[in-house]
PDB file of C-alpha atoms in Angstrom:
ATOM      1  CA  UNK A 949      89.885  82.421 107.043  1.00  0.00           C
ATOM      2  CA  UNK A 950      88.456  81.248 110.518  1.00  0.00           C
ATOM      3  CA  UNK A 951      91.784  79.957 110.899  1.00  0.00           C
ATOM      4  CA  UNK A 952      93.906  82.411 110.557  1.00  0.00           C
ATOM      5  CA  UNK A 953      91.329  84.458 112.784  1.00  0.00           C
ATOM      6  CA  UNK A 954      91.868  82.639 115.581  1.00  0.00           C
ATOM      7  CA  UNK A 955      95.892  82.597 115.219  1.00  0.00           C
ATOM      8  CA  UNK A 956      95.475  86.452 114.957  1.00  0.00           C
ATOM      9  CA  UNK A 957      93.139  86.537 117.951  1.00  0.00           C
ATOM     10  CA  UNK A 958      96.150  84.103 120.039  1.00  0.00           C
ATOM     11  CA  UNK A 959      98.493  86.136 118.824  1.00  0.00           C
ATOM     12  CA  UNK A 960      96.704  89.460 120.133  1.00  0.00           C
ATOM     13  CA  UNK A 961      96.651  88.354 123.589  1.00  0.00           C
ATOM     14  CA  UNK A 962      99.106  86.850 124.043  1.00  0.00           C
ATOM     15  CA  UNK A 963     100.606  90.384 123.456  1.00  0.00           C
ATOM     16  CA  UNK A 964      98.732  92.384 125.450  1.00  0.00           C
ATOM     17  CA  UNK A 965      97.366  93.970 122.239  1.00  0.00           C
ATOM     18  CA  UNK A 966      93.348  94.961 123.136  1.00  0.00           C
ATOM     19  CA  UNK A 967      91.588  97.158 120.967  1.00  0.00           C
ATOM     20  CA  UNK A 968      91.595 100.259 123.410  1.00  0.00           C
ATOM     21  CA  UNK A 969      95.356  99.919 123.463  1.00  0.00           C
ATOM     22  CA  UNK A 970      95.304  99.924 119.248  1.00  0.00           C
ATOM     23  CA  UNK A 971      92.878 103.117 119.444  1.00  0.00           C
ATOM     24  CA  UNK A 972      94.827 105.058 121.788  1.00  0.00           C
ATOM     25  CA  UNK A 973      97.916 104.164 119.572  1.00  0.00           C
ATOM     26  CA  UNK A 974      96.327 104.802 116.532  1.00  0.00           C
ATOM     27  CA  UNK A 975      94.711 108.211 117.985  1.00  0.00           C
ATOM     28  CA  UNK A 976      98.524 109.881 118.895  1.00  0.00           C
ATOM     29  CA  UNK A 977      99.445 108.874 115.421  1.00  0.00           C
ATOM     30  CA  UNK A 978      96.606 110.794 113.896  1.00  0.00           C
ATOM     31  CA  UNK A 979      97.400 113.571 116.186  1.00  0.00           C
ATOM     32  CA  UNK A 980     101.051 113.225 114.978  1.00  0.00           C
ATOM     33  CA  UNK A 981      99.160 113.763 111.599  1.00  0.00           C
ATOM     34  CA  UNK A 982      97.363 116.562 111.632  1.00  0.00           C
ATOM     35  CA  UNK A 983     100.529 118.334 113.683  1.00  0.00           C
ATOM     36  CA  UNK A 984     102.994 117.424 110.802  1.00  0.00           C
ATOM     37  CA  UNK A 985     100.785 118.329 108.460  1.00  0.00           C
ATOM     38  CA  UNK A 986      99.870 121.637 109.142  1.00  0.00           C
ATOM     39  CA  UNK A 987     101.518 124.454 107.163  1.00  0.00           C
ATOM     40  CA  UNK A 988     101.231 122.063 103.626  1.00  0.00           C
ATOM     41  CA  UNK A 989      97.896 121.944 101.416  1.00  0.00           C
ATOM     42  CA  UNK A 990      96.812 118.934 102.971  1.00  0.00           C
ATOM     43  CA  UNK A 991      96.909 121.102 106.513  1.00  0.00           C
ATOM     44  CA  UNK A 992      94.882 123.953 105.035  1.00  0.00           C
ATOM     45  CA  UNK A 993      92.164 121.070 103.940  1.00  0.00           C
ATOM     46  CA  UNK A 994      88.358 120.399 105.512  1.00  0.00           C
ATOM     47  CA  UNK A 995      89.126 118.227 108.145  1.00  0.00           C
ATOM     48  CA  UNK A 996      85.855 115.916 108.355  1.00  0.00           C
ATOM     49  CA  UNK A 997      86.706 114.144 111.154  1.00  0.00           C
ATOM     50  CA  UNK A 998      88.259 115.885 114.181  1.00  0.00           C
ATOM     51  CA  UNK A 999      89.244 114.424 117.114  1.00  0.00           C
ATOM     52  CA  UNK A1000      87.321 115.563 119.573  1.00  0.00           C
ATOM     53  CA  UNK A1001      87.788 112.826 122.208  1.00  0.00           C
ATOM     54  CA  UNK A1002      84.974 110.661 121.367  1.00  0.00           C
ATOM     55  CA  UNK A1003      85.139 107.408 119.511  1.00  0.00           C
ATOM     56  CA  UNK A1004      86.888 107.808 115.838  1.00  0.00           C
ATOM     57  CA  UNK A1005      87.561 106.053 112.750  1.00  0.00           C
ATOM     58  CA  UNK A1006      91.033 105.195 112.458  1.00  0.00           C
ATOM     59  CA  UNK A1007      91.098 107.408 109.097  1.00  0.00           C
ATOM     60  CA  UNK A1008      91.818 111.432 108.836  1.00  0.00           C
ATOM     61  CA  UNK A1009      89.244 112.885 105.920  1.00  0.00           C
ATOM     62  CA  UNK A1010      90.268 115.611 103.866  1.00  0.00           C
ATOM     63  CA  UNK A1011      87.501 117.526 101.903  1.00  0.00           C
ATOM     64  CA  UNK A1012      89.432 119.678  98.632  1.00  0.00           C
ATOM     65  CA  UNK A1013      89.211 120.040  94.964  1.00  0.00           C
ATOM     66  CA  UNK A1014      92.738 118.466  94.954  1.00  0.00           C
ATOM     67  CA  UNK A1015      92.074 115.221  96.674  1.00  0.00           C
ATOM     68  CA  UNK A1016      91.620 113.156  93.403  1.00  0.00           C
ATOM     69  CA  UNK A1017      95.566 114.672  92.690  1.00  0.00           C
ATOM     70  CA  UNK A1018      96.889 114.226  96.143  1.00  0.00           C
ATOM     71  CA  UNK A1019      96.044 110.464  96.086  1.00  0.00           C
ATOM     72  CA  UNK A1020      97.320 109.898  92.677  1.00  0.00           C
ATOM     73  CA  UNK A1021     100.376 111.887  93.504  1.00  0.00           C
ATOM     74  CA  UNK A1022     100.981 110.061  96.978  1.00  0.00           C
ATOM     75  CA  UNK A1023     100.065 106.697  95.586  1.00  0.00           C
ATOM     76  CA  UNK A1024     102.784 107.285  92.599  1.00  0.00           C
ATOM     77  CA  UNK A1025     105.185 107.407  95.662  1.00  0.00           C
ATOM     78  CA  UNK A1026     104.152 104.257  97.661  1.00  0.00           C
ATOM     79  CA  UNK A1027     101.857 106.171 100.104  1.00  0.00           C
ATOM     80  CA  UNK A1028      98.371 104.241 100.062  1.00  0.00           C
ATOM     81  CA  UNK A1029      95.663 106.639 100.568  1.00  0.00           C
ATOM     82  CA  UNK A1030      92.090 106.508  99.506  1.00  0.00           C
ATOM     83  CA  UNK A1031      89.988 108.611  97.742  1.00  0.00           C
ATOM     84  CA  UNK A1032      86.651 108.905  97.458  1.00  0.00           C
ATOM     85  CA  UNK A1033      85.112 112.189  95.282  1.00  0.00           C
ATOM     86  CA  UNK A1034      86.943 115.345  96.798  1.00  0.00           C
ATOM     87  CA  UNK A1035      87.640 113.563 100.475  1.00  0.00           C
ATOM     88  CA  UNK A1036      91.161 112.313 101.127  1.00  0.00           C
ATOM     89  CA  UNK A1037      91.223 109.368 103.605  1.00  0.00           C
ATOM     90  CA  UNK A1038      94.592 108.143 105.392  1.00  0.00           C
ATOM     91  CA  UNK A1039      94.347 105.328 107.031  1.00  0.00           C
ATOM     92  CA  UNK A1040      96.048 103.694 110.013  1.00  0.00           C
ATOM     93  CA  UNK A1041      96.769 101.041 111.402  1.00  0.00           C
ATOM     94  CA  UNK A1042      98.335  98.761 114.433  1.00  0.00           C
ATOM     95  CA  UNK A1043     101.178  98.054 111.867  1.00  0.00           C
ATOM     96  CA  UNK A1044     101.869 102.530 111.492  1.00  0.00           C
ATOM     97  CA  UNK A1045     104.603 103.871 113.712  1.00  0.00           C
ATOM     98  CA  UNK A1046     105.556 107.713 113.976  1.00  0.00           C
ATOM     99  CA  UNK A1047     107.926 107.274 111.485  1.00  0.00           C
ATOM    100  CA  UNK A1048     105.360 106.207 108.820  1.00  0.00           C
ATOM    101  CA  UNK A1049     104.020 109.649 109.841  1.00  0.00           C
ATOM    102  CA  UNK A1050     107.009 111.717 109.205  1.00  0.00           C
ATOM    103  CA  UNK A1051     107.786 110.175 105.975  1.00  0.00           C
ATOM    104  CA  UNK A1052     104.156 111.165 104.917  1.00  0.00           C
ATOM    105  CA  UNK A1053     104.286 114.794 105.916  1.00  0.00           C
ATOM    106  CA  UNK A1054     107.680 114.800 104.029  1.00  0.00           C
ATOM    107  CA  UNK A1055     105.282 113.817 101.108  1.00  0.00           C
ATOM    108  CA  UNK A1056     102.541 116.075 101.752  1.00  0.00           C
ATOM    109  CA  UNK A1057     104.898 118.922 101.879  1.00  0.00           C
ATOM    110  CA  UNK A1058     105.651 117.794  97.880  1.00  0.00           C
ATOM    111  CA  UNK A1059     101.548 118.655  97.538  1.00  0.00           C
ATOM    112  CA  UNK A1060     100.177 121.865  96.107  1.00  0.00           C
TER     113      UNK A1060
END
């Protein structure tokens, strides 16, 4: 494992790939989120982690009685989410581009 650390940690630099540039990234993805999603159920969820500004998990958490559906339903079509009691996660990562996002709001759309 300490090996392939290091080869990740070469790899990172010698793209220019630092964590603030992953964050900011990962932050105008989530913002892509939350824009494509608004108008399906997942939109008119409790959003339990904003973005505000400040430093944030590079999840979106979505508090409704549906959740424990939602993840079955998008995991039944290949879009990992997490669930954990009545809180949606979707996760992202440096491997996500805006098209990930659009194919998930197609999805979420398919929600009630």
């Amino acid at each position: 494992a300490l090996y392939r650390f290091n080869a990740i940690q070469r790899m990172l630099k010698e793209n220019g790939i630092a964590t603030a540039r992953v964050a900011a990234r990962i932050a105008n993805l989530q913002a892509l989120m939350l824009d494509v999603l608004a108008g399906t159920a997942l939109g008119e969820a409790e959003l339990l982690n904003p973005l505000d500004g400040k430093p944030h998990a590079r999840f979106l958490a979505f508090r409704h009685p549906n959740a424990q559906r939602w993840c079955s339903d998008l995991m039944a079509r290949q879009c990992i989410t997490d669930v954990r009691g009545d809180v949606l996660r979707i996760g992202f990562g440096l491997y996500h581009d805006e098209e990930d996002v659009e194919r998930s709001s197609v999805l979420a759309k398919e929600l009630s």
